[in-house]
Amino acid sequence: MREHLQPSWQRAWRGIGALGDGLAWFEQLLACYREPQRHYHTLQHLGECLAAFDEARALAHRPHEVELALWFHDAIYELKRSDNEVRSADWAREALVDAEVDITAADRVHALVMATRHDAVPRDADAQLLVDVDLAILGAAPDRFAEYEAQIRSEYAFVPGWLFRHKRREILRGFLDRPRLYSTPHFHDRLEARARENLARAVS
């Protein structure tokens, strides 16, 4: 997995104009995605996101920024905290500023990571693309979607079953109630119908 992911990291790090090879940050991020409390937000998820982005890379206005935001979007994942995206975004900006990346670009990466809170449909085109990539799992094949749901349950194993089911249904219903799940035509055309089938099955 490490060897598979490293070219993505190097391309994004160099492309945004960061100093050095960034390998220390790369290793730290790999360690984060391997933390024991994770079952879905793992290297599998990161790899799936990067693969989905690779197919839609031409749609990005600033592809290196989107790719780096994907690397950092779940960097910090503590199950009993609600500020993971903020802390991950801050960490991304810190890494880029330390590597002497232009502060405007670092701020854009910060904003991209924050878009993965999924509390609103983003208006910025790169943020729309990144959020679509992150939500591509909703339109996965039924067996992968079922695995995803089981992985999320494992992450929240400390939550009583009845409460988890209630809260999870609320979250998935919130996605299902949106007029449109995917902002970009690329993901909408490929995944929208299957995502709605998966979500409808899950909430029922």
PDB file of C-alpha atoms in Angstrom:
ATOM      1  CA  MET A   1       0.000   0.000   0.000  1.00  0.00           C
ATOM      2  CA  ARG A   2       2.815   2.407   0.872  1.00  0.00           C
ATOM      3  CA  GLU A   3       4.445   1.984  -2.526  1.00  0.00           C
ATOM      4  CA  HIS A   4       1.093   2.386  -4.252  1.00  0.00           C
ATOM      5  CA  LEU A   5       0.309   5.669  -2.491  1.00  0.00           C
ATOM      6  CA  GLN A   6       3.703   7.356  -2.522  1.00  0.00           C
ATOM      7  CA  PRO A   7       3.587   8.566  -6.163  1.00  0.00           C
ATOM      8  CA  SER A   8       0.356  10.441  -5.402  1.00  0.00           C
ATOM      9  CA  TRP A   9       1.959  12.120  -2.413  1.00  0.00           C
ATOM     10  CA  GLN A  10       5.111  13.090  -4.275  1.00  0.00           C
ATOM     11  CA  ARG A  11       3.157  14.472  -7.242  1.00  0.00           C
ATOM     12  CA  ALA A  12       0.959  16.634  -5.020  1.00  0.00           C
ATOM     13  CA  TRP A  13       3.771  17.784  -2.721  1.00  0.00           C
ATOM     14  CA  ARG A  14       6.018  18.824  -5.560  1.00  0.00           C
ATOM     15  CA  GLY A  15       3.173  20.211  -7.620  1.00  0.00           C
ATOM     16  CA  ILE A  16       2.108  22.670  -4.947  1.00  0.00           C
ATOM     17  CA  GLY A  17       5.698  23.907  -4.647  1.00  0.00           C
ATOM     18  CA  ALA A  18       6.537  22.515  -1.210  1.00  0.00           C
ATOM     19  CA  LEU A  19      10.168  22.286  -0.212  1.00  0.00           C
ATOM     20  CA  GLY A  20      11.842  18.898   0.128  1.00  0.00           C
ATOM     21  CA  ASP A  21      10.189  15.553  -0.459  1.00  0.00           C
ATOM     22  CA  GLY A  22       7.717  15.775   2.424  1.00  0.00           C
ATOM     23  CA  LEU A  23       8.423  12.152   3.322  1.00  0.00           C
ATOM     24  CA  ALA A  24       8.272  12.858   7.053  1.00  0.00           C
ATOM     25  CA  TRP A  25       4.711  14.126   6.616  1.00  0.00           C
ATOM     26  CA  PHE A  26       3.926  11.193   4.320  1.00  0.00           C
ATOM     27  CA  GLU A  27       5.023   8.704   6.984  1.00  0.00           C
ATOM     28  CA  GLN A  28       3.057  10.535   9.684  1.00  0.00           C
ATOM     29  CA  LEU A  29      -0.077  10.425   7.565  1.00  0.00           C
ATOM     30  CA  LEU A  30       0.320   6.718   6.854  1.00  0.00           C
ATOM     31  CA  ALA A  31       0.638   6.141  10.598  1.00  0.00           C
ATOM     32  CA  CYS A  32      -2.561   8.129  11.190  1.00  0.00           C
ATOM     33  CA  TYR A  33      -4.580   6.095   8.711  1.00  0.00           C
ATOM     34  CA  ARG A  34      -3.324   2.906  10.376  1.00  0.00           C
ATOM     35  CA  GLU A  35      -4.522   3.850  13.872  1.00  0.00           C
ATOM     36  CA  PRO A  36      -6.348   1.005  15.632  1.00  0.00           C
ATOM     37  CA  GLN A  37      -9.625   2.867  16.218  1.00  0.00           C
ATOM     38  CA  ARG A  38     -10.152   3.147  12.463  1.00  0.00           C
ATOM     39  CA  HIS A  39     -12.087   0.600  10.463  1.00  0.00           C
ATOM     40  CA  TYR A  40     -13.364   2.683   7.569  1.00  0.00           C
ATOM     41  CA  HIS A  41     -11.221   5.836   7.727  1.00  0.00           C
ATOM     42  CA  THR A  42      -8.124   3.832   6.861  1.00  0.00           C
ATOM     43  CA  LEU A  43      -5.600   3.496   4.058  1.00  0.00           C
ATOM     44  CA  GLN A  44      -8.305   1.612   2.151  1.00  0.00           C
ATOM     45  CA  HIS A  45     -10.515   4.723   2.176  1.00  0.00           C
ATOM     46  CA  LEU A  46      -7.594   6.995   1.309  1.00  0.00           C
ATOM     47  CA  GLY A  47      -6.594   4.719  -1.562  1.00  0.00           C
ATOM     48  CA  GLU A  48     -10.163   4.617  -2.892  1.00  0.00           C
ATOM     49  CA  CYS A  49     -10.370   8.411  -2.741  1.00  0.00           C
ATOM     50  CA  LEU A  50      -7.096   8.877  -4.581  1.00  0.00           C
ATOM     51  CA  ALA A  51      -8.133   6.348  -7.235  1.00  0.00           C
ATOM     52  CA  ALA A  52     -11.469   8.125  -7.747  1.00  0.00           C
ATOM     53  CA  PHE A  53      -9.697  11.471  -7.955  1.00  0.00           C
ATOM     54  CA  ASP A  54      -7.243  10.097 -10.488  1.00  0.00           C
ATOM     55  CA  GLU A  55     -10.138   9.333 -12.827  1.00  0.00           C
ATOM     56  CA  ALA A  56     -11.520  12.872 -12.458  1.00  0.00           C
ATOM     57  CA  ARG A  57      -8.245  14.750 -12.078  1.00  0.00           C
ATOM     58  CA  ALA A  58      -8.771  16.754 -15.264  1.00  0.00           C
ATOM     59  CA  LEU A  59     -11.803  18.428 -13.646  1.00  0.00           C
ATOM     60  CA  ALA A  60      -9.728  20.061 -10.896  1.00  0.00           C
ATOM     61  CA  HIS A  61      -8.670  23.687 -11.267  1.00  0.00           C
ATOM     62  CA  ARG A  62      -5.814  23.163  -8.816  1.00  0.00           C
ATOM     63  CA  PRO A  63      -5.295  19.392  -8.787  1.00  0.00           C
ATOM     64  CA  HIS A  64      -2.304  19.406  -6.438  1.00  0.00           C
ATOM     65  CA  GLU A  65      -4.316  21.227  -3.783  1.00  0.00           C
ATOM     66  CA  VAL A  66      -7.245  18.821  -4.108  1.00  0.00           C
ATOM     67  CA  GLU A  67      -4.929  15.821  -3.910  1.00  0.00           C
ATOM     68  CA  LEU A  68      -3.195  17.126  -0.789  1.00  0.00           C
ATOM     69  CA  ALA A  69      -6.566  17.896   0.794  1.00  0.00           C
ATOM     70  CA  LEU A  70      -7.540  14.269   0.216  1.00  0.00           C
ATOM     71  CA  TRP A  71      -4.377  13.141   1.971  1.00  0.00           C
ATOM     72  CA  PHE A  72      -5.160  15.280   5.010  1.00  0.00           C
ATOM     73  CA  HIS A  73      -8.961  15.139   5.106  1.00  0.00           C
ATOM     74  CA  ASP A  74      -9.111  12.296   7.667  1.00  0.00           C
ATOM     75  CA  ALA A  75      -5.640  12.742   9.115  1.00  0.00           C
ATOM     76  CA  ILE A  76      -7.033  13.268  12.601  1.00  0.00           C
ATOM     77  CA  TYR A  77      -9.875  10.948  13.490  1.00  0.00           C
ATOM     78  CA  GLU A  78     -10.819  10.699  17.151  1.00  0.00           C
ATOM     79  CA  LEU A  79     -14.218   9.103  17.486  1.00  0.00           C
ATOM     80  CA  LYS A  80     -15.450  11.049  20.501  1.00  0.00           C
ATOM     81  CA  ARG A  81     -14.519  14.483  19.159  1.00  0.00           C
ATOM     82  CA  SER A  82     -16.408  16.730  16.763  1.00  0.00           C
ATOM     83  CA  ASP A  83     -13.489  18.862  15.575  1.00  0.00           C
ATOM     84  CA  ASN A  84     -11.553  16.309  13.533  1.00  0.00           C
ATOM     85  CA  GLU A  85     -11.934  18.193  10.263  1.00  0.00           C
ATOM     86  CA  VAL A  86     -10.796  21.467  11.827  1.00  0.00           C
ATOM     87  CA  ARG A  87      -7.737  19.842  13.359  1.00  0.00           C
ATOM     88  CA  SER A  88      -6.937  17.983  10.140  1.00  0.00           C
ATOM     89  CA  ALA A  89      -7.285  21.205   8.133  1.00  0.00           C
ATOM     90  CA  ASP A  90      -5.054  23.079  10.582  1.00  0.00           C
ATOM     91  CA  TRP A  91      -2.461  20.325  10.347  1.00  0.00           C
ATOM     92  CA  ALA A  92      -2.503  20.481   6.542  1.00  0.00           C
ATOM     93  CA  ARG A  93      -1.947  24.228   6.569  1.00  0.00           C
ATOM     94  CA  GLU A  94       0.829  23.873   9.133  1.00  0.00           C
ATOM     95  CA  ALA A  95       2.611  21.276   6.971  1.00  0.00           C
ATOM     96  CA  LEU A  96       2.389  23.434   3.869  1.00  0.00           C
ATOM     97  CA  VAL A  97       3.428  26.666   5.559  1.00  0.00           C
ATOM     98  CA  ASP A  98       6.402  24.866   7.112  1.00  0.00           C
ATOM     99  CA  ALA A  99       7.348  23.758   3.594  1.00  0.00           C
ATOM    100  CA  GLU A 100       7.161  27.395   2.430  1.00  0.00           C
ATOM    101  CA  VAL A 101       4.076  26.942   0.278  1.00  0.00           C
ATOM    102  CA  ASP A 102       2.311  30.190  -0.554  1.00  0.00           C
ATOM    103  CA  ILE A 103      -0.104  30.992   2.274  1.00  0.00           C
ATOM    104  CA  THR A 104      -2.968  31.505  -0.166  1.00  0.00           C
ATOM    105  CA  ALA A 105      -2.561  27.952  -1.475  1.00  0.00           C
ATOM    106  CA  ALA A 106      -2.225  26.608   2.064  1.00  0.00           C
ATOM    107  CA  ASP A 107      -5.451  28.381   3.024  1.00  0.00           C
ATOM    108  CA  ARG A 108      -7.233  26.876   0.035  1.00  0.00           C
ATOM    109  CA  VAL A 109      -6.157  23.385   1.093  1.00  0.00           C
ATOM    110  CA  HIS A 110      -7.428  24.187   4.584  1.00  0.00           C
ATOM    111  CA  ALA A 111     -10.814  25.192   3.134  1.00  0.00           C
ATOM    112  CA  LEU A 112     -10.951  22.020   1.026  1.00  0.00           C
ATOM    113  CA  VAL A 113     -10.417  19.812   4.061  1.00  0.00           C
ATOM    114  CA  MET A 114     -13.113  21.732   5.924  1.00  0.00           C
ATOM    115  CA  ALA A 115     -15.558  20.986   3.089  1.00  0.00           C
ATOM    116  CA  THR A 116     -15.476  17.318   4.107  1.00  0.00           C
ATOM    117  CA  ARG A 117     -17.593  18.147   7.152  1.00  0.00           C
ATOM    118  CA  HIS A 118     -20.502  17.658   4.702  1.00  0.00           C
ATOM    119  CA  ASP A 119     -22.609  20.227   6.518  1.00  0.00           C
ATOM    120  CA  ALA A 120     -23.367  22.087   3.290  1.00  0.00           C
ATOM    121  CA  VAL A 121     -23.006  21.565  -0.446  1.00  0.00           C
ATOM    122  CA  PRO A 122     -19.831  23.428  -1.460  1.00  0.00           C
ATOM    123  CA  ARG A 123     -19.929  26.112  -4.137  1.00  0.00           C
ATOM    124  CA  ASP A 124     -16.260  26.112  -5.096  1.00  0.00           C
ATOM    125  CA  ALA A 125     -15.587  23.743  -8.014  1.00  0.00           C
ATOM    126  CA  ASP A 126     -12.553  22.072  -6.447  1.00  0.00           C
ATOM    127  CA  ALA A 127     -14.410  21.612  -3.172  1.00  0.00           C
ATOM    128  CA  GLN A 128     -17.327  20.072  -5.063  1.00  0.00           C
ATOM    129  CA  LEU A 129     -14.956  17.625  -6.720  1.00  0.00           C
ATOM    130  CA  LEU A 130     -13.261  16.711  -3.449  1.00  0.00           C
ATOM    131  CA  VAL A 131     -16.570  16.173  -1.643  1.00  0.00           C
ATOM    132  CA  ASP A 132     -17.831  14.025  -4.511  1.00  0.00           C
ATOM    133  CA  VAL A 133     -14.675  11.912  -4.218  1.00  0.00           C
ATOM    134  CA  ASP A 134     -15.170  11.542  -0.469  1.00  0.00           C
ATOM    135  CA  LEU A 135     -18.808  10.521  -0.973  1.00  0.00           C
ATOM    136  CA  ALA A 136     -18.080   8.123  -3.829  1.00  0.00           C
ATOM    137  CA  ILE A 137     -18.414   5.268  -1.310  1.00  0.00           C
ATOM    138  CA  LEU A 138     -22.175   5.920  -1.198  1.00  0.00           C
ATOM    139  CA  GLY A 139     -22.358   4.848  -4.822  1.00  0.00           C
ATOM    140  CA  ALA A 140     -20.146   1.805  -4.430  1.00  0.00           C
ATOM    141  CA  ALA A 141     -21.207  -1.674  -5.503  1.00  0.00           C
ATOM    142  CA  PRO A 142     -23.678  -3.132  -2.957  1.00  0.00           C
ATOM    143  CA  ASP A 143     -21.124  -5.485  -1.383  1.00  0.00           C
ATOM    144  CA  ARG A 144     -18.626  -2.679  -0.860  1.00  0.00           C
ATOM    145  CA  PHE A 145     -21.355  -0.408   0.516  1.00  0.00           C
ATOM    146  CA  ALA A 146     -22.356  -3.140   2.975  1.00  0.00           C
ATOM    147  CA  GLU A 147     -18.720  -3.501   4.003  1.00  0.00           C
ATOM    148  CA  TYR A 148     -18.508   0.279   4.476  1.00  0.00           C
ATOM    149  CA  GLU A 149     -21.567   0.268   6.731  1.00  0.00           C
ATOM    150  CA  ALA A 150     -20.069  -2.569   8.793  1.00  0.00           C
ATOM    151  CA  GLN A 151     -16.791  -0.664   9.058  1.00  0.00           C
ATOM    152  CA  ILE A 152     -18.562   2.443  10.339  1.00  0.00           C
ATOM    153  CA  ARG A 153     -20.405   0.321  12.909  1.00  0.00           C
ATOM    154  CA  SER A 154     -17.081  -1.132  14.069  1.00  0.00           C
ATOM    155  CA  GLU A 155     -15.669   2.351  14.561  1.00  0.00           C
ATOM    156  CA  TYR A 156     -18.638   3.209  16.766  1.00  0.00           C
ATOM    157  CA  ALA A 157     -18.809  -0.112  18.580  1.00  0.00           C
ATOM    158  CA  PHE A 158     -18.958   1.780  21.886  1.00  0.00           C
ATOM    159  CA  VAL A 159     -22.357   3.263  20.928  1.00  0.00           C
ATOM    160  CA  PRO A 160     -25.403   1.141  21.901  1.00  0.00           C
ATOM    161  CA  GLY A 161     -26.995  -0.556  18.919  1.00  0.00           C
ATOM    162  CA  TRP A 162     -30.368   1.211  19.094  1.00  0.00           C
ATOM    163  CA  LEU A 163     -28.718   4.629  19.347  1.00  0.00           C
ATOM    164  CA  PHE A 164     -26.265   3.923  16.549  1.00  0.00           C
ATOM    165  CA  ARG A 165     -29.066   2.775  14.244  1.00  0.00           C
ATOM    166  CA  HIS A 166     -31.104   5.892  15.027  1.00  0.00           C
ATOM    167  CA  LYS A 167     -28.225   8.320  14.471  1.00  0.00           C
ATOM    168  CA  ARG A 168     -26.912   6.487  11.412  1.00  0.00           C
ATOM    169  CA  ARG A 169     -30.358   6.497   9.823  1.00  0.00           C
ATOM    170  CA  GLU A 170     -30.576  10.256  10.407  1.00  0.00           C
ATOM    171  CA  ILE A 171     -27.248  10.830   8.681  1.00  0.00           C
ATOM    172  CA  LEU A 172     -28.018   8.637   5.693  1.00  0.00           C
ATOM    173  CA  ARG A 173     -31.533  10.075   5.390  1.00  0.00           C
ATOM    174  CA  GLY A 174     -29.968  13.534   5.297  1.00  0.00           C
ATOM    175  CA  PHE A 175     -27.945  12.529   2.241  1.00  0.00           C
ATOM    176  CA  LEU A 176     -30.907  10.800   0.621  1.00  0.00           C
ATOM    177  CA  ASP A 177     -33.093  13.882   1.060  1.00  0.00           C
ATOM    178  CA  ARG A 178     -30.693  16.072  -0.887  1.00  0.00           C
ATOM    179  CA  PRO A 179     -31.942  17.002  -4.375  1.00  0.00           C
ATOM    180  CA  ARG A 180     -28.567  15.919  -5.710  1.00  0.00           C
ATOM    181  CA  LEU A 181     -25.879  13.854  -3.961  1.00  0.00           C
ATOM    182  CA  TYR A 182     -23.041  14.615  -6.372  1.00  0.00           C
ATOM    183  CA  SER A 183     -22.260  18.110  -7.601  1.00  0.00           C
ATOM    184  CA  THR A 184     -20.098  17.220 -10.596  1.00  0.00           C
ATOM    185  CA  PRO A 185     -21.573  15.603 -13.719  1.00  0.00           C
ATOM    186  CA  HIS A 186     -18.713  13.073 -13.650  1.00  0.00           C
ATOM    187  CA  PHE A 187     -19.790  11.553 -10.331  1.00  0.00           C
ATOM    188  CA  HIS A 188     -23.501  12.277 -10.713  1.00  0.00           C
ATOM    189  CA  ASP A 189     -23.755  10.357 -13.973  1.00  0.00           C
ATOM    190  CA  ARG A 190     -21.780   7.395 -12.657  1.00  0.00           C
ATOM    191  CA  LEU A 191     -22.893   7.069  -9.039  1.00  0.00           C
ATOM    192  CA  GLU A 192     -26.062   9.009  -8.232  1.00  0.00           C
ATOM    193  CA  ALA A 193     -28.580   6.261  -9.043  1.00  0.00           C
ATOM    194  CA  ARG A 194     -26.702   3.497  -7.250  1.00  0.00           C
ATOM    195  CA  ALA A 195     -25.975   5.736  -4.255  1.00  0.00           C
ATOM    196  CA  ARG A 196     -29.697   6.395  -3.849  1.00  0.00           C
ATOM    197  CA  GLU A 197     -30.411   2.675  -4.044  1.00  0.00           C
ATOM    198  CA  ASN A 198     -27.774   1.958  -1.387  1.00  0.00           C
ATOM    199  CA  LEU A 199     -29.042   4.715   0.883  1.00  0.00           C
ATOM    200  CA  ALA A 200     -32.685   3.749   0.498  1.00  0.00           C
ATOM    201  CA  ARG A 201     -31.846   0.156   1.380  1.00  0.00           C
ATOM    202  CA  ALA A 202     -29.789   1.253   4.396  1.00  0.00           C
ATOM    203  CA  VAL A 203     -32.406   3.562   5.906  1.00  0.00           C
ATOM    204  CA  SER A 204     -35.171   1.022   5.480  1.00  0.00           C
TER     205      SER A 204
END
